[in-house]
Amino acid sequence: MLISLIIPCYNEEGSLPILYEALCDVRRSETTADRCFEFIFVNDGSRDKTADIIRDLAGNDKSVKYVFFSRNFGKEAAMYAGMQKAKGDYIAILDADMQDPPSLIPQMINDLDSGECDIVAARRVTRKGEPKIRSFFARRFYRLINRMCDIEIADGARDFRLMKREVVDAILSLSERQRFSKGIFAWVGFRTKWVEHENVERVAGETKWSFWKLFKYAIDGIVAFTTAPLRLATYAGFGFALAGFIYLIYYFIRAIVQTIYNDVPGYPSLLCFILFIGGLILMCLGILGEYIGRTYIETKGRPIYISSEESKD
Ligand code: UDP
Ligand code: MG
């Protein structure tokens, strides 16, 4: 039986040697007569020495495989490429920065072996060491997306997971360009077991996620998995039409009762109203635009990534 470990790397020259050591420890303790490992490094267009380090590792270790991207395509694409390359019966994805502790892998293998689940996924129960404001918005985001979508995305769920072959095949069959893995993992289903761990800070380098990038990622996630925002326009339109109708009747009755009714004041309220409705229409247009834009990108059918170099199998 083969176990594939996929590691997306973007500017990870500092962490890779440390991670590789840790992976070798796992391999040493877990390799048996009928179980071996392959490590798949996906270099996502790094600008530092990551590529050289990976080439070196592959030169000295037959079980190191790699895919290099022609530019930075993002972690989602890197995970997809890794899964395509992986030949294992069990397949894991883990970050290069040791935030996904490799020491959890033996336990994950045991859990899959026991046959009671198809996926063992890691979840961090604390967000220690993370900026407070980021944790706050992350929590809000999970609340929001879970309320809007049919799928359940666990708060604190990482991409770190060990999956059986059939799960990975299912994930690969979802070939959309705008990938939101947290949603895709939840969408394909299968029996998941959660292992919880404390937040670990990265060993070297720094996070590639700015607050703004995370915000855009959150919007991507929502748009990718639910069309609920589109309904917002319908509801709002309906609500305002109803309010307008009630107002019309009220006005009509008042005009009849008072016979002559000449109401010139009311200009400010009118202006507010126009501005408000105008804003709402623009917002709804924007939401529509998000979906149409994504449809446009998908219809082009471009590949998810372009590789510039690959290890031979
Ligand atoms: N990563 C990647 N491409 C990117 C950004 C990140 O392959 O464009 C990799 C990165 O090398 C790391 C993992 O994705 O292995 C998680 O990135 P990071 O640690 O920056 O994210 P965080 O842990 O802060 O969420
Ligand atoms: Mg990290």
XYZ file of C-alpha atoms and ligand atoms in Angstrom:
339
model
C 0.000 0.000 0.000
C 1.247 3.443 -0.955
C 0.674 6.631 1.046
C 1.098 9.944 -0.797
C 1.874 13.107 1.111
C 1.229 16.282 -0.881
C 2.967 19.499 0.114
C 2.066 22.783 -1.632
C 5.026 25.155 -1.358
C 5.265 28.825 -2.076
C 8.462 30.530 -0.904
C 9.168 27.906 1.714
C 12.987 27.665 1.584
C 13.129 28.134 5.344
C 10.585 25.505 6.297
C 11.218 22.773 3.724
C 14.327 21.192 5.307
C 12.599 21.075 8.693
C 9.454 19.606 7.179
C 11.397 17.015 5.199
C 13.105 15.805 8.382
C 9.739 15.487 10.083
C 8.313 13.581 7.119
C 11.289 11.225 7.177
C 10.613 10.542 10.861
C 7.055 9.590 10.000
C 8.249 7.410 7.154
C 10.784 5.657 9.395
C 8.209 4.792 12.021
C 5.376 3.869 9.660
C 6.994 1.983 6.786
C 6.215 -1.705 6.954
C 6.531 -4.634 4.561
C 3.404 -3.613 2.720
C 3.337 0.115 3.292
C 5.525 2.761 1.678
C 5.445 6.497 1.135
C 5.814 9.055 -1.612
C 6.260 12.787 -1.005
C 4.864 15.117 -3.644
C 6.126 18.672 -3.503
C 4.226 21.185 -5.586
C 6.228 24.336 -6.124
C 3.708 27.062 -6.726
C 5.952 29.516 -8.577
C 8.216 30.331 -5.625
C 10.655 33.194 -6.012
C 13.206 31.884 -3.529
C 15.320 28.707 -3.449
C 12.362 26.363 -2.930
C 12.779 24.834 -6.410
C 16.477 24.030 -5.871
C 15.773 22.510 -2.491
C 13.067 20.266 -3.935
C 15.289 19.197 -6.839
C 18.029 18.315 -4.359
C 15.659 16.285 -2.236
C 14.406 14.432 -5.308
C 17.984 13.695 -6.339
C 18.742 11.981 -3.043
C 15.430 10.350 -2.307
C 13.546 8.219 -4.832
C 10.224 8.707 -3.113
C 10.307 12.493 -3.609
C 8.191 13.550 -6.601
C 7.495 17.085 -7.683
C 5.511 19.399 -9.935
C 6.717 22.952 -10.619
C 4.259 25.597 -11.746
C 5.146 28.140 -14.388
C 3.968 30.887 -12.021
C 2.058 31.293 -8.782
C -1.371 29.716 -9.236
C -2.406 29.576 -5.588
C -2.641 26.837 -3.015
C -5.905 25.490 -4.407
C -4.269 24.760 -7.757
C -1.231 23.298 -5.993
C -3.385 20.865 -4.044
C -5.187 19.847 -7.233
C -1.921 19.209 -9.059
C -0.651 17.180 -6.118
C -3.758 15.035 -6.055
C -3.480 14.418 -9.794
C 0.095 13.292 -9.388
C -0.527 11.162 -6.295
C -0.669 7.420 -6.851
C -1.316 6.427 -3.256
C -4.161 4.477 -1.714
C -4.163 7.000 1.088
C -3.440 10.612 0.245
C -2.655 13.459 2.623
C -2.265 17.183 2.076
C -0.165 19.204 4.458
C 1.339 22.678 4.619
C 5.060 23.155 4.262
C 5.356 25.377 7.324
C 4.747 22.658 9.973
C 1.415 24.215 10.916
C -0.066 20.854 10.025
C 1.872 18.687 12.455
C 3.254 15.655 10.569
C 3.283 13.840 13.912
C -0.496 13.413 13.549
C -0.073 11.284 10.419
C 0.529 7.892 12.137
C -2.694 8.293 14.098
C -4.534 9.290 10.914
C -3.277 6.183 9.127
C -4.519 4.003 11.991
C -7.919 5.649 11.835
C -8.284 4.966 8.105
C -7.007 1.407 8.563
C -9.684 0.751 11.162
C -12.238 1.284 8.385
C -14.576 3.470 10.421
C -14.014 6.537 8.246
C -12.847 7.582 4.767
C -11.287 10.913 5.718
C -9.372 11.968 8.785
C -9.217 15.739 8.892
C -7.473 18.094 11.262
C -9.172 20.930 13.005
C -7.560 23.491 15.178
C -9.521 24.191 18.290
C -7.646 27.343 19.202
C -6.509 30.249 17.133
C -3.660 31.078 19.457
C -1.073 33.395 17.927
C -3.443 34.702 15.303
C -4.526 38.350 15.263
C -7.774 38.735 17.242
C -9.505 40.625 14.486
C -8.737 37.858 12.006
C -10.184 35.175 14.312
C -13.288 37.283 14.799
C -13.947 37.631 11.089
C -13.096 33.985 10.469
C -15.754 32.923 12.985
C -18.326 35.267 11.406
C -17.506 33.858 7.990
C -18.097 30.259 9.034
C -21.404 31.196 10.660
C -22.511 32.995 7.521
C -21.481 30.391 4.962
C -22.982 27.543 6.984
C -26.272 29.350 7.225
C -26.370 30.029 3.485
C -25.118 26.718 2.088
C -26.417 23.196 2.364
C -22.982 21.878 3.157
C -21.430 22.059 6.603
C -17.975 23.626 6.779
C -16.357 23.144 10.156
C -14.871 26.196 11.844
C -11.125 25.795 12.164
C -11.015 22.974 9.621
C -7.683 22.979 7.877
C -6.800 21.554 4.512
C -4.686 19.020 6.421
C -6.314 15.612 5.911
C -5.666 12.004 5.020
C -8.110 10.614 2.467
C -8.822 7.315 0.808
C -8.332 7.012 -2.937
C -12.050 7.210 -3.738
C -12.381 10.529 -1.912
C -9.531 12.034 -3.921
C -11.024 10.725 -7.170
C -14.266 12.442 -6.229
C -12.456 15.705 -5.519
C -10.575 15.506 -8.813
C -13.844 15.014 -10.647
C -14.851 18.519 -9.548
C -12.752 20.299 -12.111
C -13.939 23.869 -11.575
C -11.349 26.630 -11.989
C -12.315 28.696 -8.978
C -11.659 26.157 -6.312
C -12.681 26.581 -2.722
C -11.341 23.417 -1.152
C -12.948 23.807 2.221
C -16.273 23.687 0.408
C -15.255 20.966 -2.034
C -14.086 18.690 0.789
C -17.427 19.140 2.518
C -19.387 18.789 -0.709
C -18.026 15.383 -1.747
C -19.188 13.939 1.547
C -17.844 10.568 2.868
C -17.351 9.712 6.508
C -15.050 12.201 8.180
C -13.317 11.844 11.492
C -11.948 15.026 13.064
C -8.740 15.156 15.007
C -8.287 18.293 16.986
C -5.062 20.086 17.687
C -3.835 23.387 19.034
C -2.847 26.088 16.608
C 0.839 25.818 15.736
C 2.745 28.813 14.442
C 4.764 28.468 11.265
C 8.434 27.545 11.697
C 9.914 29.952 9.168
C 8.938 32.576 6.645
C 5.620 34.313 6.870
C 2.009 33.705 5.965
C 0.951 34.461 2.398
C -2.483 35.547 3.493
C -3.157 39.196 4.025
C -6.456 40.246 5.481
C -7.614 41.465 2.092
C -6.692 38.164 0.411
C -8.664 36.291 3.063
C -11.633 38.565 2.527
C -11.619 37.870 -1.206
C -11.242 34.166 -0.486
C -14.317 34.339 1.743
C -16.356 35.940 -1.059
C -15.083 33.283 -3.472
C -16.191 30.605 -1.049
C -19.688 31.953 -0.739
C -20.154 32.536 -4.459
C -18.762 29.098 -5.268
C -21.137 27.227 -3.018
C -24.417 29.043 -2.896
C -26.578 31.244 -5.058
C -28.398 32.563 -1.992
C -27.080 36.153 -2.438
C -28.865 36.304 -5.786
C -32.119 35.828 -3.971
C -31.373 38.913 -1.918
C -32.370 41.074 -4.881
C -35.657 39.243 -5.230
C -36.495 39.600 -1.552
C -35.458 43.234 -1.357
C -37.338 44.079 -4.549
C -40.426 42.360 -3.241
C -40.182 44.119 0.119
C -39.816 47.554 -1.421
C -42.605 46.995 -3.919
C -44.892 46.026 -1.064
C -43.879 49.061 0.994
C -44.447 51.304 -2.020
C -47.878 49.835 -2.599
C -48.935 50.340 1.015
C -47.678 53.900 0.863
C -49.668 54.476 -2.326
C -52.899 53.321 -0.721
C -52.236 55.442 2.341
C -51.622 58.463 0.142
C -54.696 57.838 -1.942
C -56.962 57.611 1.102
C -55.431 60.742 2.584
C -56.007 62.606 -0.676
C -59.663 61.596 -0.731
C -60.237 62.433 2.936
C -58.544 65.839 2.763
C -59.877 66.478 -0.783
C -57.102 68.837 -1.737
C -53.743 67.679 -0.645
C -50.707 69.642 -1.587
C -47.627 68.344 0.139
C -44.531 70.105 -1.103
C -42.160 69.383 1.820
C -40.652 65.938 1.894
C -37.817 66.600 -0.477
C -35.064 65.318 1.898
C -36.917 62.079 2.599
C -37.423 61.581 -1.111
C -33.749 62.071 -1.772
C -32.786 59.611 0.964
C -35.129 57.103 -0.520
C -33.761 57.457 -4.014
C -30.207 57.158 -2.766
C -31.061 54.108 -0.714
C -32.835 52.308 -3.529
C -30.097 53.332 -5.961
C -27.483 51.836 -3.658
C -29.475 48.678 -3.283
C -29.815 48.281 -7.047
C -26.092 48.749 -7.529
C -25.388 46.194 -4.830
C -27.675 43.660 -6.470
C -26.016 44.347 -9.802
C -22.675 43.747 -8.149
C -23.817 40.421 -6.757
C -25.135 39.430 -10.161
C -21.808 40.491 -11.632
C -19.922 38.183 -9.267
C -21.820 35.187 -10.568
C -21.717 36.199 -14.211
C -17.993 36.903 -13.959
C -17.375 33.477 -12.571
C -19.495 31.857 -15.240
C -17.373 33.680 -17.803
C -14.127 32.394 -16.299
C -15.456 28.839 -16.091
C -16.669 28.810 -19.700
C -13.188 29.617 -20.929
C -12.216 26.192 -19.628
C -8.608 27.071 -18.970
C -6.468 24.534 -17.142
C -6.205 24.920 -13.377
C -2.417 25.195 -13.554
C 0.472 25.047 -16.007
C 3.446 22.962 -15.018
C 6.914 23.875 -16.176
C 8.762 20.868 -14.801
C 7.779 17.509 -13.360
C 9.607 14.600 -11.813
C 9.517 11.424 -13.839
C 7.411 8.612 -12.427
N 0.849 28.187 -0.553
C 0.881 27.901 -1.918
N 0.576 28.880 -2.813
C 0.206 30.142 -2.418
C 0.152 30.405 -1.035
C 0.473 29.412 -0.132
O 1.204 26.777 -2.307
O -0.039 30.977 -3.261
C 1.210 27.125 0.428
C 2.266 27.530 1.422
O 3.566 27.273 0.938
C 1.948 26.651 2.613
C 0.423 26.547 2.534
O 0.063 26.859 1.186
O 2.496 25.364 2.488
C -0.274 27.455 3.516
O 0.170 28.794 3.337
P 0.374 29.767 4.563
O 1.150 29.089 5.639
O 0.926 31.031 4.015
O -1.124 30.000 5.032
P -1.661 30.016 6.552
O -1.125 28.799 7.220
O -1.160 31.279 7.135
O -3.158 29.972 6.390
Mg 0.742 28.348 7.398
